XYZ file of C-alpha atoms in Angstrom:
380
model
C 19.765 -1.196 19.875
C 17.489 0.666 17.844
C 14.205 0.703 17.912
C 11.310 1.460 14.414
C 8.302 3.607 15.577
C 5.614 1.867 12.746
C 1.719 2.665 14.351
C -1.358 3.303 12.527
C -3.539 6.332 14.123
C -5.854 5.909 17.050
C -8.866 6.205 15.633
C -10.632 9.548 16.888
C -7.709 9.931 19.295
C -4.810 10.370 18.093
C -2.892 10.048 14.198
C -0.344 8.221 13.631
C 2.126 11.214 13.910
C 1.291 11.652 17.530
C 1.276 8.088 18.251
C 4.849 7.279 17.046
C 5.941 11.032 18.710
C 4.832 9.924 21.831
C 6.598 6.276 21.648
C 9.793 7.890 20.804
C 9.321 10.293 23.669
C 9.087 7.222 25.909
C 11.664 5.364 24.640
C 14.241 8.202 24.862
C 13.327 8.289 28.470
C 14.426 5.160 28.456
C 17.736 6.143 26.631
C 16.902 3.795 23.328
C 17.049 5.384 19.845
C 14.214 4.926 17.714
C 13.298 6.327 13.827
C 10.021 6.726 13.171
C 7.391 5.614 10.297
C 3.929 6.431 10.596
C 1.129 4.292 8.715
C -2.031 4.126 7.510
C -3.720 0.894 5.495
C -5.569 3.729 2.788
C -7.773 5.250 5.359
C -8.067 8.315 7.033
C -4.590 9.897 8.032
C -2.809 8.109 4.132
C -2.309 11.559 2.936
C -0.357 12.634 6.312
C 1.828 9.233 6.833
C 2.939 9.280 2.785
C 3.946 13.024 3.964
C 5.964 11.938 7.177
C 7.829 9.121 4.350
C 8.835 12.245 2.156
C 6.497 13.384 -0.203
C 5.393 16.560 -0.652
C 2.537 18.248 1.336
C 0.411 19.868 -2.139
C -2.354 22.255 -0.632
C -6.094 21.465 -2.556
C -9.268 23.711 -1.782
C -12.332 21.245 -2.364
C -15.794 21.059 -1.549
C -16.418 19.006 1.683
C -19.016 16.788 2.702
C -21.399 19.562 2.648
C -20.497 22.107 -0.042
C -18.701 24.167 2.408
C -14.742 25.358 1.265
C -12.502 23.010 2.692
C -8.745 23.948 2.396
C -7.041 20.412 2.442
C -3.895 18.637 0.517
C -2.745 15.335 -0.743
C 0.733 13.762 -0.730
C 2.808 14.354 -4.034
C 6.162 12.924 -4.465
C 6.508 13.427 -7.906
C 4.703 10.355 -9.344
C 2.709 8.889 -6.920
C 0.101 11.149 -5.163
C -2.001 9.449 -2.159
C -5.516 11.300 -1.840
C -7.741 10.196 0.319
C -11.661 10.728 1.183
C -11.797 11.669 5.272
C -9.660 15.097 4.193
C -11.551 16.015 1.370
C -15.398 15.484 1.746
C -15.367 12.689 4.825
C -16.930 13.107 7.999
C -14.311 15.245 9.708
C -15.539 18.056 7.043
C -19.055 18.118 8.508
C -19.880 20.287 11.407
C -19.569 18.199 14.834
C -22.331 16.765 15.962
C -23.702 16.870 12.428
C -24.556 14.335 9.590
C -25.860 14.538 6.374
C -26.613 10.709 5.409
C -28.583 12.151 1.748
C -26.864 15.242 1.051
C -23.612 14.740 1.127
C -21.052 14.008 -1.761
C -18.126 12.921 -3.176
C -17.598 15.534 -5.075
C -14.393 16.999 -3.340
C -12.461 13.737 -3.110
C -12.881 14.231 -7.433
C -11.492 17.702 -6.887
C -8.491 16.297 -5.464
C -7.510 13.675 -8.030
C -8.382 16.494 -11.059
C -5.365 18.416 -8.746
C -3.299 15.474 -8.577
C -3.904 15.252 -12.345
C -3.025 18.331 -13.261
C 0.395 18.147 -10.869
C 1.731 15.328 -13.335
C 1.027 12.138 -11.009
C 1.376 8.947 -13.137
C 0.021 6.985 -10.365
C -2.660 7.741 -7.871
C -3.620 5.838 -4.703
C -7.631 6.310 -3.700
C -7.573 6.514 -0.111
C -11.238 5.899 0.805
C -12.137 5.383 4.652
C -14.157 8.319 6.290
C -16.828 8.738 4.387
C -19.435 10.975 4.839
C -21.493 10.218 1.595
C -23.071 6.921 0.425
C -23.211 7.906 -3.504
C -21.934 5.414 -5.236
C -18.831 7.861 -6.007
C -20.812 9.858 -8.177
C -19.895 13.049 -7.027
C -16.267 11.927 -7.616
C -17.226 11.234 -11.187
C -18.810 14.539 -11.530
C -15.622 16.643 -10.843
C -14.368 14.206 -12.970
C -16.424 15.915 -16.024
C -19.398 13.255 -15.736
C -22.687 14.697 -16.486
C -25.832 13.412 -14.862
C -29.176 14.576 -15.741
C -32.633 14.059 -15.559
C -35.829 12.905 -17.522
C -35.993 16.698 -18.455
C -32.550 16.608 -19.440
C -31.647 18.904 -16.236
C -28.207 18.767 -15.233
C -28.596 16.762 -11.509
C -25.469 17.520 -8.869
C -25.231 14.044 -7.465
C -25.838 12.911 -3.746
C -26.746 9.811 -2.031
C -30.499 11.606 -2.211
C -30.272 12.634 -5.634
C -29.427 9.309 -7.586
C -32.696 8.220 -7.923
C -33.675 11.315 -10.364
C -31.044 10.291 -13.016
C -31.561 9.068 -16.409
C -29.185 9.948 -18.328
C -24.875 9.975 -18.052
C -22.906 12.064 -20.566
C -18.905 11.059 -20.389
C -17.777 13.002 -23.175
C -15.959 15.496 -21.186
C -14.686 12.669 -18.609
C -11.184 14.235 -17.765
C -8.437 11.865 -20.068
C -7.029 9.179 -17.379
C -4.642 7.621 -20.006
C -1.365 6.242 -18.592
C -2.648 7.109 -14.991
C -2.041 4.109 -12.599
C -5.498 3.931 -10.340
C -5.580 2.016 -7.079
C -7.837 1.418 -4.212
C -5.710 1.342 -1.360
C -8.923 -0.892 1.046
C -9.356 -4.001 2.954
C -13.324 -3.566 2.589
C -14.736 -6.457 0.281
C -18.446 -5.398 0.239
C -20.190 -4.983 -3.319
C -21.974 -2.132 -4.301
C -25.972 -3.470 -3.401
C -27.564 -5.748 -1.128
C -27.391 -7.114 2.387
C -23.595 -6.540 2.758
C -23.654 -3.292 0.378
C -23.019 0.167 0.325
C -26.147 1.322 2.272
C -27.396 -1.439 4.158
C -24.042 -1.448 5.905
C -22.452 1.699 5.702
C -25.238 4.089 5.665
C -26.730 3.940 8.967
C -23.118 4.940 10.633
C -23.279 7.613 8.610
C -26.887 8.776 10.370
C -28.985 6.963 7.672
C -32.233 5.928 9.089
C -34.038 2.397 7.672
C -36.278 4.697 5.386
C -32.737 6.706 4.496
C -31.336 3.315 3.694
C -33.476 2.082 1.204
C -33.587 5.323 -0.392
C -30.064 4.968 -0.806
C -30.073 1.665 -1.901
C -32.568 2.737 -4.285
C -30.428 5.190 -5.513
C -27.390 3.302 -5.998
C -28.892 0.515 -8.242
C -30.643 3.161 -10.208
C -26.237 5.045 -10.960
C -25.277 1.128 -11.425
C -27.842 0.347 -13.944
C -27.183 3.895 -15.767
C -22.963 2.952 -16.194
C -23.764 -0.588 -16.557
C -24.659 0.350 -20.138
C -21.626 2.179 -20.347
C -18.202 0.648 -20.896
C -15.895 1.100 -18.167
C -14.035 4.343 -18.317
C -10.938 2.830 -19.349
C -12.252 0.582 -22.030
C -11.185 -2.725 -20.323
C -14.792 -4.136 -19.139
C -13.978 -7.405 -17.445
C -16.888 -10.392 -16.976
C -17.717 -8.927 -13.687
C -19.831 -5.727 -13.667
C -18.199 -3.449 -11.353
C -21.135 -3.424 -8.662
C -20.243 -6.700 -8.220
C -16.997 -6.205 -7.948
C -15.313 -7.117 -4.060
C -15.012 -3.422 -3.088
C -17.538 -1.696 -4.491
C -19.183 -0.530 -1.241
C -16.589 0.858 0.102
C -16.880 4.782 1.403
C -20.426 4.685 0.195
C -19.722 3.051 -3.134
C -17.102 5.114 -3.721
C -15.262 2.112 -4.806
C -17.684 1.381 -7.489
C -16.851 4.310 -9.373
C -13.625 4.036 -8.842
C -13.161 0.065 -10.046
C -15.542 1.927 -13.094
C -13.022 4.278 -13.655
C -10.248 0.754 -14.224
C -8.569 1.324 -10.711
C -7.263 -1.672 -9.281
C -7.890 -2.770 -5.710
C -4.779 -3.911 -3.397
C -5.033 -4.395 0.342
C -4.335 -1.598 1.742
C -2.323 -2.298 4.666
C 1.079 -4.202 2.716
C 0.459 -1.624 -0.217
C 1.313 1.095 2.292
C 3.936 -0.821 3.589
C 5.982 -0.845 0.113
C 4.797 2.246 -0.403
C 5.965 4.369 2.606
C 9.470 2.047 2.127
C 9.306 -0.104 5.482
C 11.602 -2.644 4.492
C 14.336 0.133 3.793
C 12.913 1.640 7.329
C 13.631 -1.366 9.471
C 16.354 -2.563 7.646
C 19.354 -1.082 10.805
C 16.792 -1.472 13.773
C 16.382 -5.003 15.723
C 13.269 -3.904 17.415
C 9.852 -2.818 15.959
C 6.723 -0.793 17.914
C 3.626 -0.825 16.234
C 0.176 -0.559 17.409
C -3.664 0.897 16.589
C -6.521 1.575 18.732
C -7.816 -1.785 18.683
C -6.720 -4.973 18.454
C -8.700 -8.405 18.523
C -8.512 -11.694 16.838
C -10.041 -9.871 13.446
C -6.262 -8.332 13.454
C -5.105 -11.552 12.258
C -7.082 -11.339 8.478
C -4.254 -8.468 7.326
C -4.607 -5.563 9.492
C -1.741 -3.214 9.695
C 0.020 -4.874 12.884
C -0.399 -8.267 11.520
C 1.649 -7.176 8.121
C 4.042 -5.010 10.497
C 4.572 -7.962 12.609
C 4.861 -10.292 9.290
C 7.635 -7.740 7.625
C 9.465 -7.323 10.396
C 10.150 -10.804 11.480
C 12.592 -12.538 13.007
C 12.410 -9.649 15.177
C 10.785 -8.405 18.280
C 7.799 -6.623 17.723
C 5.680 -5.029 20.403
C 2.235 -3.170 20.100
C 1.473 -0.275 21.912
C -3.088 -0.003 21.121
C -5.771 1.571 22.949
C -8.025 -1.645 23.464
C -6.970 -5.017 23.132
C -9.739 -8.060 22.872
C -6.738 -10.500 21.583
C -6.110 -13.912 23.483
C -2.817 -15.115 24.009
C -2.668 -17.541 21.865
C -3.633 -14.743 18.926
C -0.892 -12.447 19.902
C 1.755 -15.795 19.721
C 0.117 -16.224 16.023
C 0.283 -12.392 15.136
C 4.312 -12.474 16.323
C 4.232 -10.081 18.905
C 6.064 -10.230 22.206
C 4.131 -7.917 24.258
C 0.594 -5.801 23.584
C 1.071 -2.776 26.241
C -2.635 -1.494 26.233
C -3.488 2.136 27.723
C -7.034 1.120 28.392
C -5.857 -1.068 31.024
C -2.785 1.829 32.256
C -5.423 4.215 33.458
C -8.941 4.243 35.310
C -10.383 7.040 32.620
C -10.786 6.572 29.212
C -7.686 7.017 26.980
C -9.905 7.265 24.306
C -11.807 9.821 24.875
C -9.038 11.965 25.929
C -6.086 12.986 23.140
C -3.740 14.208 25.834
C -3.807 11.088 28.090
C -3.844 8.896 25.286
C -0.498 10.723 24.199
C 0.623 10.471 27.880
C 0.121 6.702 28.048
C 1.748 6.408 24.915
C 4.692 7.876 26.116
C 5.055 6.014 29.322
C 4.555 2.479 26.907
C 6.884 3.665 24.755
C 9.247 4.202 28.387
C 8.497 0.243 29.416
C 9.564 -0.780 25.760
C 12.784 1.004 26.549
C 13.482 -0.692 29.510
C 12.440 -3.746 28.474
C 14.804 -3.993 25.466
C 18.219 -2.478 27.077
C 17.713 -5.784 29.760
C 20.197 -7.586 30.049
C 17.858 -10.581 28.979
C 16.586 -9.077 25.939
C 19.942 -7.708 24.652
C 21.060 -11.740 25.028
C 17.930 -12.756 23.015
């Protein structure tokens, strides 16, 4: 009996490293083997589960959130290199405590795609949950060799709080993205504007206040009505202007730019599945543990577990998560035989506590072990 280790992190608890370390700690307690895979779905913690499947670890210094230095990396494996937003400029590159809703930028996140560029990848995947920034991926395009400027013809560094001063866009010394394979690893459908855009949904999380928000908003339609005129960078403008494009808000419109740029958008959880090779993964085990910090009935629309559960069938799978809001009857649809929650395995707060959550983790991963060397599972 052997048992595949396939979480996605516990958001602001724990990554998915720790998570499937701690399950495998349990279940050799329990004296079951287990191999582990880490995931991610293209949000924060891509860059370290594409590491944990073997690529290379390739060490970038950016500019964060900020401005400030931020010595980060991205995950190489001699094609494909996974960069992603929350290590470069996202919120973990603030100061705690701290937001900067107009100020911030994308800038870094470009700084690591120029490096993955320049290291030869043929095919980069645009990892973009964690924002910090809501500018419509502007500071992305400027490390990218975009030049914005102003009505005096003033070069303008680009933030959230900035976009509204540009009038002009120079692209002639846009860095050459022939031959490079772009995709948006994201479930988030949101266009760029509106009700359900960029800053009217996004933005306040991010500390934007209502006046903040429509400043942003402001500023986004002003950088989609400026590249509107342009043709998209690749020279393949479909009949949908990329603003309107299911995406576009995401990280702050951050997709925008990047659909601008020709990437293509793929849900993220299932692309991360091929990618990180779980089929090859899961291929000699008969039982699978996955699990995230939440689960509910919103699980079923093609978040990770549901597309863990899905892959591994016809067998077991269990779900080790910090919260669970899932009926029954949603855990018989999602395919999963048991949902061990550590909320419920404790009177304090899992979440708020790394070291417990990795404890409670462990001791899951211990009643998995048990449960599958029964003598009534081994006859299932």
């Amino acid at each position: 009996m052997r048992v595949l280790i396939a979480p996605d992190k516990f958001k602001g608890s724990l990554t998915a490293v720790e998570v499937a370390a701690a399950i495998a700690e349990g279940l050799e307690t329990a004296g079951v083997p287990s191999r582990s895979l880490p995931l991610a779905d293209g949000g924060d913690g891509s860059v370290a589960a594409a590491i944990c499947a073997g690529s290379d670890a390739r060490p970038v210094s950016v500019r964060g959130a900020d401005g400030r230095s931020v010595d980060t990396e991205f995950a190489f494996d001699g094609t494909t290199a996974v960069v992603e937003v929350a290590n470069t400029c996202g919120l973990a590159t603030l100061p705690p405590g701290v937001l900067a809703p107009l100020t911030s930028s994308s800038y870094g996140f470009g700084q690591a795609v120029v490096a993955a560029l320049d290291a030869g990848a043929r095919r980069i995947v645009l990892c973009l949950g964690g924002s910090a920034s809501t500018d419509g991926g502007a500071g992305m395009l400027a490390a990218l060799g975009v030049r914005f400027r102003d009505d005096a013809g003033r070069d303008v560094d680009p933030t959230g709080g900035s976009l509204t001063r540009l009038t002009e866009v120079d692209t002639s010394e846009l860095v050459d993205l022939g031959g490079v394979d772009l995709v948006v690893a994201t479930d988030v459908t949101n266009p760029l504007l509106g009700a359900d855009g960029a800053a009217a949904v996004f933005a306040p999380q991010k500390g934007g206040n209502p006046h903040q928000v429509a400043d942003l908003e402001a500023g986004l339609a002003q950088l989609a009505r400026l590249l509107d005129t342009l043709h998209t960078a690749d020279g393949q403008r479909g009949n949908v202007p990329p603003a309107d494009e299911s995406g576009a808000g995401a990280a702050g419109g951050l997709g925008f730019a990047c659909l601008w740029l020709g990437a293509r958008r793929v849900a993220g959880a299932k692309f991360f599945l091929d990618l990180l090779g779980f089929d090859a993964a899961v291929a000699d085990c008969q039982v699978v543990v996955t699990g995230e910090g939440r689960i509910d009935g919103q699980t079923l629309a093609g978040k990770l577990p549901a597309v863990v559960a899905a892959g591994a069938a016809p067998r077991p799978v269990h779900a080790v998560v910090g919260q669970s809001l899932l009926s029954d009857e949603k855990r018989q649809q999602l395919g999963l035989e048991r949902v061990l929650v550590l909320g419920e395995m404790s009177d304090a707060d899992p979440s708020r506590d790394p070291a417990l959550s990795r404890h409670l983790a462990a001791v899951a991963g211990e009643l998995i072990g048990r449960q599958v060397r029964s003598p009534a599972a081994a006859g299932r």
